[in-house]
Coordinates of C-alpha atoms and ligand atoms in Angstrom, one line a residue:
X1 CA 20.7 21.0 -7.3
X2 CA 19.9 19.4 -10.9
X3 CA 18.9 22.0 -13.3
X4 CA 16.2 19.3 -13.6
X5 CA 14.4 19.8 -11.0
X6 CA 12.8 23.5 -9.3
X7 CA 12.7 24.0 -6.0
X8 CA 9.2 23.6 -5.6
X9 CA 10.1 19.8 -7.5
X10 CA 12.7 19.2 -5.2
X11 CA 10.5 20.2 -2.1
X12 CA 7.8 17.8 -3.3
X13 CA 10.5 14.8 -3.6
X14 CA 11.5 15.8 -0.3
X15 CA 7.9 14.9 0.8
X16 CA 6.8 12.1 -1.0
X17 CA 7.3 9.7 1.7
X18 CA 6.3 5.7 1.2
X19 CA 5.8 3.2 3.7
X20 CA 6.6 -0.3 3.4
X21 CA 4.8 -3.3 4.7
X22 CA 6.0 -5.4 7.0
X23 CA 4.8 -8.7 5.3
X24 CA 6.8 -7.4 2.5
X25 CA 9.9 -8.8 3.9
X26 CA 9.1 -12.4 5.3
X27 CA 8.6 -15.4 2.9
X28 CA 5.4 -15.4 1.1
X29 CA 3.8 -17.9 -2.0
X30 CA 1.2 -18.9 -4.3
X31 CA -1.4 -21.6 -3.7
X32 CA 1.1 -23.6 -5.9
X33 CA 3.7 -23.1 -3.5
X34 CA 6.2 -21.4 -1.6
X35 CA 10.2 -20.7 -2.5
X36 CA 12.0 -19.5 0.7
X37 CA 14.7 -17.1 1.2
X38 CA 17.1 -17.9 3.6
X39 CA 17.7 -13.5 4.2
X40 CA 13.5 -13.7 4.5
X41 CA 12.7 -12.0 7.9
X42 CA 11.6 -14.0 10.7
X43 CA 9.9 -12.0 13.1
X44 CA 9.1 -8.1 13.5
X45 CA 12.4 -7.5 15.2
X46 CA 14.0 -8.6 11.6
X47 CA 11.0 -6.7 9.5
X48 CA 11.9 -3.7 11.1
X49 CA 15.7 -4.0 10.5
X50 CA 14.7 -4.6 6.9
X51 CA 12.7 -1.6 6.9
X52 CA 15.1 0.0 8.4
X53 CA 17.7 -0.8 5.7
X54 CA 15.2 0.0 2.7
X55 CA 15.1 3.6 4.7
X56 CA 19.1 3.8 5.7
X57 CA 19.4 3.8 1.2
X58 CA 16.2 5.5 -0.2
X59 CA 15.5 8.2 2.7
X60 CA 12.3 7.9 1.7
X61 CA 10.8 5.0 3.6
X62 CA 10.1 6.4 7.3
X63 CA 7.1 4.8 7.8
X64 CA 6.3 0.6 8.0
X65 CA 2.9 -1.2 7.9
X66 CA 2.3 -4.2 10.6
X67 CA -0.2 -6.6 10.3
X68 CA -1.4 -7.2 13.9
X69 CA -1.7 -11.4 13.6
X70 CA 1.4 -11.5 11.8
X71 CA 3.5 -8.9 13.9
X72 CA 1.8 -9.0 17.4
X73 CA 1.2 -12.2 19.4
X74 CA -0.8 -12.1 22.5
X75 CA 3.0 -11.2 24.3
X76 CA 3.9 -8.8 22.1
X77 CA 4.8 -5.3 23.7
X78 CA 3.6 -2.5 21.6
X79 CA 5.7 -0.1 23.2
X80 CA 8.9 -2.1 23.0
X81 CA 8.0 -2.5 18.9
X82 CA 7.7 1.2 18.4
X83 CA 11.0 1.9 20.6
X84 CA 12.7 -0.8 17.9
X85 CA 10.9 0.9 15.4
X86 CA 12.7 4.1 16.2
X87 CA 16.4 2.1 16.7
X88 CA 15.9 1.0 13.1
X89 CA 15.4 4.4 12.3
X90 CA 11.5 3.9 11.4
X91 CA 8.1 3.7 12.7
X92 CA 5.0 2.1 12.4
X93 CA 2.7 3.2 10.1
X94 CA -0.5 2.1 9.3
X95 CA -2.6 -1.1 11.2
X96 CA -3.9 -3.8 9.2
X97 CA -6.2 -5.8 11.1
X98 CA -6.8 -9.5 9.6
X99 CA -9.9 -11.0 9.4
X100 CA -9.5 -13.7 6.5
X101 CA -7.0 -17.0 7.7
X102 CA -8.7 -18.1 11.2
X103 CA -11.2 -20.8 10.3
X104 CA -14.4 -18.9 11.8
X105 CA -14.1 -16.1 8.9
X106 CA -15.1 -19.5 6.4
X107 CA -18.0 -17.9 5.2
X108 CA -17.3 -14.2 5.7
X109 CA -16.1 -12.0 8.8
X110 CA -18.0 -8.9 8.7
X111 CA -20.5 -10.2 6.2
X112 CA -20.8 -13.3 7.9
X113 CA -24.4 -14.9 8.5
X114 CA -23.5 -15.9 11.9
X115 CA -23.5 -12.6 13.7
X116 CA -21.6 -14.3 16.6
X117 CA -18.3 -14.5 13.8
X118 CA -19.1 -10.7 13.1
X119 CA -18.6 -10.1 16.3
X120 CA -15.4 -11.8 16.5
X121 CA -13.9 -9.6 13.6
X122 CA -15.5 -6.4 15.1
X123 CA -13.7 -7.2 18.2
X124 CA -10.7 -8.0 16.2
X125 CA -11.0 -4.7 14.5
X126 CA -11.2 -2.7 17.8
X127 CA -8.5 -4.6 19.3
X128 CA -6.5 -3.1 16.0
X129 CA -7.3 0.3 16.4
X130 CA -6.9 0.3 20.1
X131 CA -3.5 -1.3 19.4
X132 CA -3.0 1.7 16.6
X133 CA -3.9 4.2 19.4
X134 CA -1.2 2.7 21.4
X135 CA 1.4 2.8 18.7
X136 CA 0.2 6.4 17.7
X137 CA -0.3 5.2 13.8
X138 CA -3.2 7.2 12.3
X139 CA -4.5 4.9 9.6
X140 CA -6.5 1.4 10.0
X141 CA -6.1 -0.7 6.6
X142 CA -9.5 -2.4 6.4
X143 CA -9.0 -5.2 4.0
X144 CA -11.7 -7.9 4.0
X145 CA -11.1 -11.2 1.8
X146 CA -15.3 -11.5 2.4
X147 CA -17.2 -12.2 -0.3
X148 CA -19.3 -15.8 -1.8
X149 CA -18.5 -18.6 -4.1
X150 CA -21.6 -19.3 -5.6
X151 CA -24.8 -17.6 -6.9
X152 CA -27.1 -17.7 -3.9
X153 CA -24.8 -18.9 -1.4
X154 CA -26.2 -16.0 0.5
X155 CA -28.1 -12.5 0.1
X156 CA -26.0 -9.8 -1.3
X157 CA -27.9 -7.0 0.2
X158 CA -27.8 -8.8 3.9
X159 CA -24.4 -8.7 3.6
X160 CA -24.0 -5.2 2.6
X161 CA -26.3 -4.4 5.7
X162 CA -23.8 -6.1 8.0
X163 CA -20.8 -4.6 6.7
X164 CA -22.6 -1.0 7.5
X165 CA -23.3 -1.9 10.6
X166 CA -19.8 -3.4 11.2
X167 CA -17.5 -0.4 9.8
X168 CA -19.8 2.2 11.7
X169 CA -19.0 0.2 15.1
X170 CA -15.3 0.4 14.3
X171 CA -15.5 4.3 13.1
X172 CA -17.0 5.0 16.8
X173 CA -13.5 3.1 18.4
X174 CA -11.6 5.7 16.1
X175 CA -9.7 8.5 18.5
X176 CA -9.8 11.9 16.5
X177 CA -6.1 11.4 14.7
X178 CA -6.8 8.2 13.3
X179 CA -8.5 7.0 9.9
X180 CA -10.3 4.6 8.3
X181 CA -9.2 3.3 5.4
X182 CA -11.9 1.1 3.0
X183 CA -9.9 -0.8 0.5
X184 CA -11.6 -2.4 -2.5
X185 CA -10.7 -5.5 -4.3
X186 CA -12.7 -7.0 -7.5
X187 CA -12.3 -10.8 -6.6
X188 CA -10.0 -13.1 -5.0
X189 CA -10.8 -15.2 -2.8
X190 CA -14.4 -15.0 -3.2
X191 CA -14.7 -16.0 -6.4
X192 CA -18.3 -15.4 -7.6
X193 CA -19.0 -11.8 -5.2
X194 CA -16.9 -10.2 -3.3
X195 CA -18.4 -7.9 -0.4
X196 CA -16.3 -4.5 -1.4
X197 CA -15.6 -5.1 -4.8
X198 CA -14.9 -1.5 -6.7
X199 CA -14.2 1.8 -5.3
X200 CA -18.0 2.7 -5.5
X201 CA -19.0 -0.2 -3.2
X202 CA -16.0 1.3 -0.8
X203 CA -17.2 5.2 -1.0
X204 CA -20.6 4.6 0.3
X205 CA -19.0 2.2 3.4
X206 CA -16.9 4.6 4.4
X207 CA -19.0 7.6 3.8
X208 CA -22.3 5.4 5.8
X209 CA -19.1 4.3 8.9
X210 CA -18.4 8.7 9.5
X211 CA -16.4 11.6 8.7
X212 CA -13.1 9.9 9.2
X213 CA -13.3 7.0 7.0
X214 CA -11.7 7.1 3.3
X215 CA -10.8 4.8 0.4
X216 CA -7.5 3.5 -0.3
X217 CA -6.7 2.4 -3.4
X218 CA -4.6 -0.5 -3.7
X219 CA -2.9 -0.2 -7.5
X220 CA -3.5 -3.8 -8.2
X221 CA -7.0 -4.4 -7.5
X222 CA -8.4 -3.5 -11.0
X223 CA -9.9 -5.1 -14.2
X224 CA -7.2 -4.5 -17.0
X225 CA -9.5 -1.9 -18.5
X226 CA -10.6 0.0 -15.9
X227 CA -9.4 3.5 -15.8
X228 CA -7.6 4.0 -12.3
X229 CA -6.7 7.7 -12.7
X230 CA -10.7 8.7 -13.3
X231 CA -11.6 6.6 -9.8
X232 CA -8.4 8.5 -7.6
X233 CA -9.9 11.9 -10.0
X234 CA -13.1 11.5 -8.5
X235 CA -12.1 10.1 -4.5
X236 CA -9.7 13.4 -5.1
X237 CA -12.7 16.1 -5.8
X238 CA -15.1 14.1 -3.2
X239 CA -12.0 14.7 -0.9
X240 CA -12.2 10.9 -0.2
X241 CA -8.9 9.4 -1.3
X242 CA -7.4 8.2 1.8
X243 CA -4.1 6.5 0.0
X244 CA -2.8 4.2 -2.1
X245 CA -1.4 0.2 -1.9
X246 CA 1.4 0.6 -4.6
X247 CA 2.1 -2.6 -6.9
X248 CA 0.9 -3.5 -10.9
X249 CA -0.8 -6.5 -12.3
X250 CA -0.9 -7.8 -15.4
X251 CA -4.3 -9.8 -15.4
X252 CA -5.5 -9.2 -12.3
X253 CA -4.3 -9.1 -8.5
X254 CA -1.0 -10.0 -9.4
X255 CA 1.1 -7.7 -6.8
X256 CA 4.1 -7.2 -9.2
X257 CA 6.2 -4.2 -8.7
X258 CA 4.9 -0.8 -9.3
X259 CA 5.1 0.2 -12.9
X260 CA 6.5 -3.2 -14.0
X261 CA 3.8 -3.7 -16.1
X262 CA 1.8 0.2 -16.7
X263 CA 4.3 3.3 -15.3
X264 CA 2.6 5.3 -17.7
X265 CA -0.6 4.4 -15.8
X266 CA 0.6 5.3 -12.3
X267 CA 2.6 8.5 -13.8
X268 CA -1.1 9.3 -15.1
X269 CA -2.5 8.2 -11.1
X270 CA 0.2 11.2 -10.0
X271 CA -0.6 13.6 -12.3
X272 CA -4.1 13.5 -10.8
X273 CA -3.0 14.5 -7.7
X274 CA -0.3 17.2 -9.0
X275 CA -3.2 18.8 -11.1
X276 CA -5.6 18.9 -8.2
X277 CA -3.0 20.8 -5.9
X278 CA -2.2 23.1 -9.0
X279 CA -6.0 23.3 -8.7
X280 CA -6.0 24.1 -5.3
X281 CA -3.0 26.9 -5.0
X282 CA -0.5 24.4 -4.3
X283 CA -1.9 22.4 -1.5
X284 CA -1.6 19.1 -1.8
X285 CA -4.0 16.2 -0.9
X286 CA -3.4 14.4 3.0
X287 CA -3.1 11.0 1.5
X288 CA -1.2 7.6 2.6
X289 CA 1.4 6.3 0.1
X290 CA 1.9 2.7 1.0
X291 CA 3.7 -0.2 -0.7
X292 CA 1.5 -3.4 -1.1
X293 CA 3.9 -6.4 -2.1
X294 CA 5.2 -9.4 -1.1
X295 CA 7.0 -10.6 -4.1
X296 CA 7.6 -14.3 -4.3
X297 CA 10.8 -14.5 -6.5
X298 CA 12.6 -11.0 -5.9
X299 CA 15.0 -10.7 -2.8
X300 CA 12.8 -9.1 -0.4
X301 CA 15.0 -5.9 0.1
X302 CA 16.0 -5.9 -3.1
X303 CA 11.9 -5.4 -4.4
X304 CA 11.3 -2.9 -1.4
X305 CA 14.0 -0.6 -2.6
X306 CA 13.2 -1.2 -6.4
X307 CA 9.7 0.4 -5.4
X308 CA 10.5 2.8 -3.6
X309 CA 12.8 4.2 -6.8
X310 CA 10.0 3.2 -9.1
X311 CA 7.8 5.6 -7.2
X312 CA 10.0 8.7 -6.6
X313 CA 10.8 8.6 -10.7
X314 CA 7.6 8.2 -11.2
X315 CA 6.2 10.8 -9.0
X316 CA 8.7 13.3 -10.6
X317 CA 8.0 12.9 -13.7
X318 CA 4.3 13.8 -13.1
X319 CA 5.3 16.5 -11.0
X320 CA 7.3 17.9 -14.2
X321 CA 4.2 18.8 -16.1
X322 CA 3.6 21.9 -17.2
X323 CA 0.3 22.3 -15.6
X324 CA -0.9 25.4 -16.8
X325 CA 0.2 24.9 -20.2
X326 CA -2.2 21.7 -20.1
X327 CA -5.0 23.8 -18.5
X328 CA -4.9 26.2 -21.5
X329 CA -4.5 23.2 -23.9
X330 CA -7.9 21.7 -22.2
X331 CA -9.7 24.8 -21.9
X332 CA -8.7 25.5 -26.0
X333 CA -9.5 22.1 -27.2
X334 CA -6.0 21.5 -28.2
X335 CA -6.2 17.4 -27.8
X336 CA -2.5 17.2 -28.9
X337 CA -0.9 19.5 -27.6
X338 CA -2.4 18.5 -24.1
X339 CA -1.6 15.0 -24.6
X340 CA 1.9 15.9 -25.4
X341 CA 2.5 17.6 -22.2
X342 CA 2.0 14.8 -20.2
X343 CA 3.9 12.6 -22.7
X344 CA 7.1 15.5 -22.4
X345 CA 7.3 14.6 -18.8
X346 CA 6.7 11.2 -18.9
X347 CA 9.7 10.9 -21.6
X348 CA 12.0 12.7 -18.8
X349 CA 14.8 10.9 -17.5
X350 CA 14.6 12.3 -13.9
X351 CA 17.2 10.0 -12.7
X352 CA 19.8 11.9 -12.5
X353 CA 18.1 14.5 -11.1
X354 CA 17.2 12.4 -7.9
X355 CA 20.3 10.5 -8.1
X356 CA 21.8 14.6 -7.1
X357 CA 18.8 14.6 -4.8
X358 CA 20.2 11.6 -3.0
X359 CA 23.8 12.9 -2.7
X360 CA 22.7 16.5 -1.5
X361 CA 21.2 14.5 1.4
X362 CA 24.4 12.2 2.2
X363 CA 22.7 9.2 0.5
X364 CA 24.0 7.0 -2.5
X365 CA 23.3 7.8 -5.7
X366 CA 21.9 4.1 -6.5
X367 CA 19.8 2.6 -3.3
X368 CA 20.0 -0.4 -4.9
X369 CA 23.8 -0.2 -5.2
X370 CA 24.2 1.1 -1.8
X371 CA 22.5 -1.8 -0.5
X372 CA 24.3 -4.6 -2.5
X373 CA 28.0 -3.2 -1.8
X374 CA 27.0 -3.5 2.1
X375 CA 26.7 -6.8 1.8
X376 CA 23.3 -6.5 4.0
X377 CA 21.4 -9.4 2.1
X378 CA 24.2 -12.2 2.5
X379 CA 24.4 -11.2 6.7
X380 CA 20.7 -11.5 7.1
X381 CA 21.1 -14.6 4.9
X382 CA 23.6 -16.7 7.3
X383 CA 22.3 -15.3 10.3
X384 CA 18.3 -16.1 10.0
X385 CA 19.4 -19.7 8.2
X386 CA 21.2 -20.5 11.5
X387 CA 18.0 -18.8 13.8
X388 CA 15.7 -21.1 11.6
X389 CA 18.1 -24.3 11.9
X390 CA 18.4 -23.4 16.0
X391 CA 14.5 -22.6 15.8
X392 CA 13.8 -26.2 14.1
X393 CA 12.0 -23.7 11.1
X394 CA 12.5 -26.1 8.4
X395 CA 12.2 -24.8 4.8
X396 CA 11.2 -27.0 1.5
X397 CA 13.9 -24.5 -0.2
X398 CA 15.8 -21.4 0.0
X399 CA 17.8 -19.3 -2.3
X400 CA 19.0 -16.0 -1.1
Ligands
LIG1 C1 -3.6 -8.8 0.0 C2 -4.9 -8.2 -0.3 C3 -5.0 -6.7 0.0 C4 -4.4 -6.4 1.4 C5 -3.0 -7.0 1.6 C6 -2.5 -6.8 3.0 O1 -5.2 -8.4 -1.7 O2 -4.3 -6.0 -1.0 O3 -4.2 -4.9 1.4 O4 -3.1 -8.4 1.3 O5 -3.4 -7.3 3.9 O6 -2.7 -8.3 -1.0
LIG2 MN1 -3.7 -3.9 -0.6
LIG3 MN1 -3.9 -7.2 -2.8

């Protein structure tokens, strides 16, 4: 093994698993528009098969996120998608329910006014953890695009009432191995409120739905100043971080790739979580680390893979501080020399290092490189353009 790396680093890479989401490799857009991709997936069959390829190269994707409108129609077989799951050398990881696109959830789903729309998403919601039971996947993503447009549109503290009420009913559907997860987002779509809109807002809903609901922190969803590493600090020591949605942003929700715009930022997210096992005789936090993107220009596979590096290196490096030299920095007062063992590890190529992790597990030193030379991209390319053109799936334009 790389002198880089200890055993104890080595083990921790071996266990620093990241799921992918499905929607991650089908087409995607703006509100200005959408540029397809002829190698774009289709259906689950071909989301899975992606998957499975961002898997086959990193060895450290096992896991893949469905969203249930997206990935199960009414016909769909859950058992048959977990057996092609497993042929594609994966399985399904966390649920994510949707309650934003159908027409009803206008004015809200869980927050809505009309309690007979609330009641839609809450069956919705059951309906997802049911088929999460079925799938054996232990966490439900709870994601809610709720929220108002205007000042007054409606009461603020009505609508916190109803989303109590709502996220206990689904915490009672919960079977003892699944979780909860609360995620936060500041705006977008709601433009002038949005019902969970900070990690504070998410805490007390999940602490008010029971004892198996957490908060997940998706990366992005953050004002440009806010300190992201103080919020997963304190989730950590109320034992309340439940994962994580990996992606950056530059101004706000942007879903670029993680650490494109801030690694220093997510290398200081990971050190939180190193320090509090050092903290805690080793053991490390039970927490979900799932990707979050659904990159419009990038090739698909290509952005899932690029991730999934960006998050091992990244992960490393905050693994390589020296913990308890920064413990007696803190405790002595010594700002700069504390400072400057994070900033040691950050400045460590561990590259090469996991590139030798890679090959001592029969994988290729570059993913990215082991993926291109297979020519994966151009296959999925010719064979989903001529599905699309036998499907009558028109597209405005493609580009592989
Ligand atoms: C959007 C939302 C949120 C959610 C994701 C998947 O902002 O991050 O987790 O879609 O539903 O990115
Ligand atoms: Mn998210
Ligand atoms: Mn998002």
């Amino acid at each position: 093994m790389s002198d880089q790396f200890t055993d104890e680093v080595t083990a921790l890479l071996d266990d620093f698993h990241i799921e992918t989401p499905s929607w991650g490799y089908a087409d995607t857009g703006t509100r200005f528009g959408k540029f397809f991709q002829d190698a774009a997936a289709i259906d689950i069959n071909d989301k899975l098969t992606d998957a499975g390829e961002v898997h086959r190269v990193t060895g450290c994707c096992p896991a893949v996120a469905v969203h249930v409108l997206w990935d199960f129609d009414e016909n769909t077989d859950p058992s048959q998608v977990s057996e092609l799951a497993r042929q594609c050398g994966v399985r399904i990881g966390s649920i994510n329910p949707n309650v934003f696109q159908d027409l009803e959830y206008k004015l809200g789903s869980f927050g809505n006014p009309d309690e007979a729309v609330r009641n839609q998403a809450l069956e919705h919601c059951v309906h997802s953890i049911q088929l999460g039971q079925q799938l054996q996947s232990r966490e439900v993503t709870l994601w809610f695009a709720d929220g108002t447009n205007y000042p007054g549109q409606d009461n603020i503290r009505e609508r916190k009432k109803r989303f109590e009420h709502c996220l206990q009913m689904c915490h009672r559907e919960l079977s003892e191995d699944q979780i909860l997860l609360v995620e936060y987002k500041p705006f977008e779509p709601a433009f002038y409120q949005t019902d969970i809109a900070d990690w504070g807002m998410a805490y007390l809903y999940a602490k008010k739905a029971g004892p198996q609901a957490r908060v997940l922190v998706d990366t992005g969803h953050h004002y440009v100043a806010q300190n992201i590493e103080q919020i997963v600090a304190w989730l950590l020591d109320e034992e309340m971080l439940g994962g994580f949605h990996f992606n950056d942003r530059r101004y706000a929700d942007d879903d670029l790739t993680l650490g494109s715009i801030d690694p220093y930022q997510i290398f200081r997210i990971f050190t939180e979580i190193h320090r509090y096992a050092f903290d805690h005789g080793g053991q490390y936090p039970d927490i979900a680390y799932m990707v979050d993107q659904s990159h419009n220009l990038k090739a698909k596979t290509e952005a899932m893979i690029q991730t999934a590096m960006v998050a091992q290196e990244l992960y490393v490096k905050a693994a390589l501080v020296d913990y308890a030299a920064l413990s007696g920095h803190q405790q002595a007062g010594r700002i700069v020399d504390a400072e400057r063992t994070l900033q040691d590890a950050f400045a460590t190529d561990v590259r090469p290092g996991i590139a030798q992790w890679r090959e001592q597990r029969g994988l290729h030193r570059d993913p990215l490189q082991a993926h291109r030379e297979s020519g994966y991209t151009q296959t999925a390319a010719s064979d989903r353009r001529k599905r699309r053109q036998e499907m009558g799936l028109t597209q405005a334009a493609s580009y592989a």
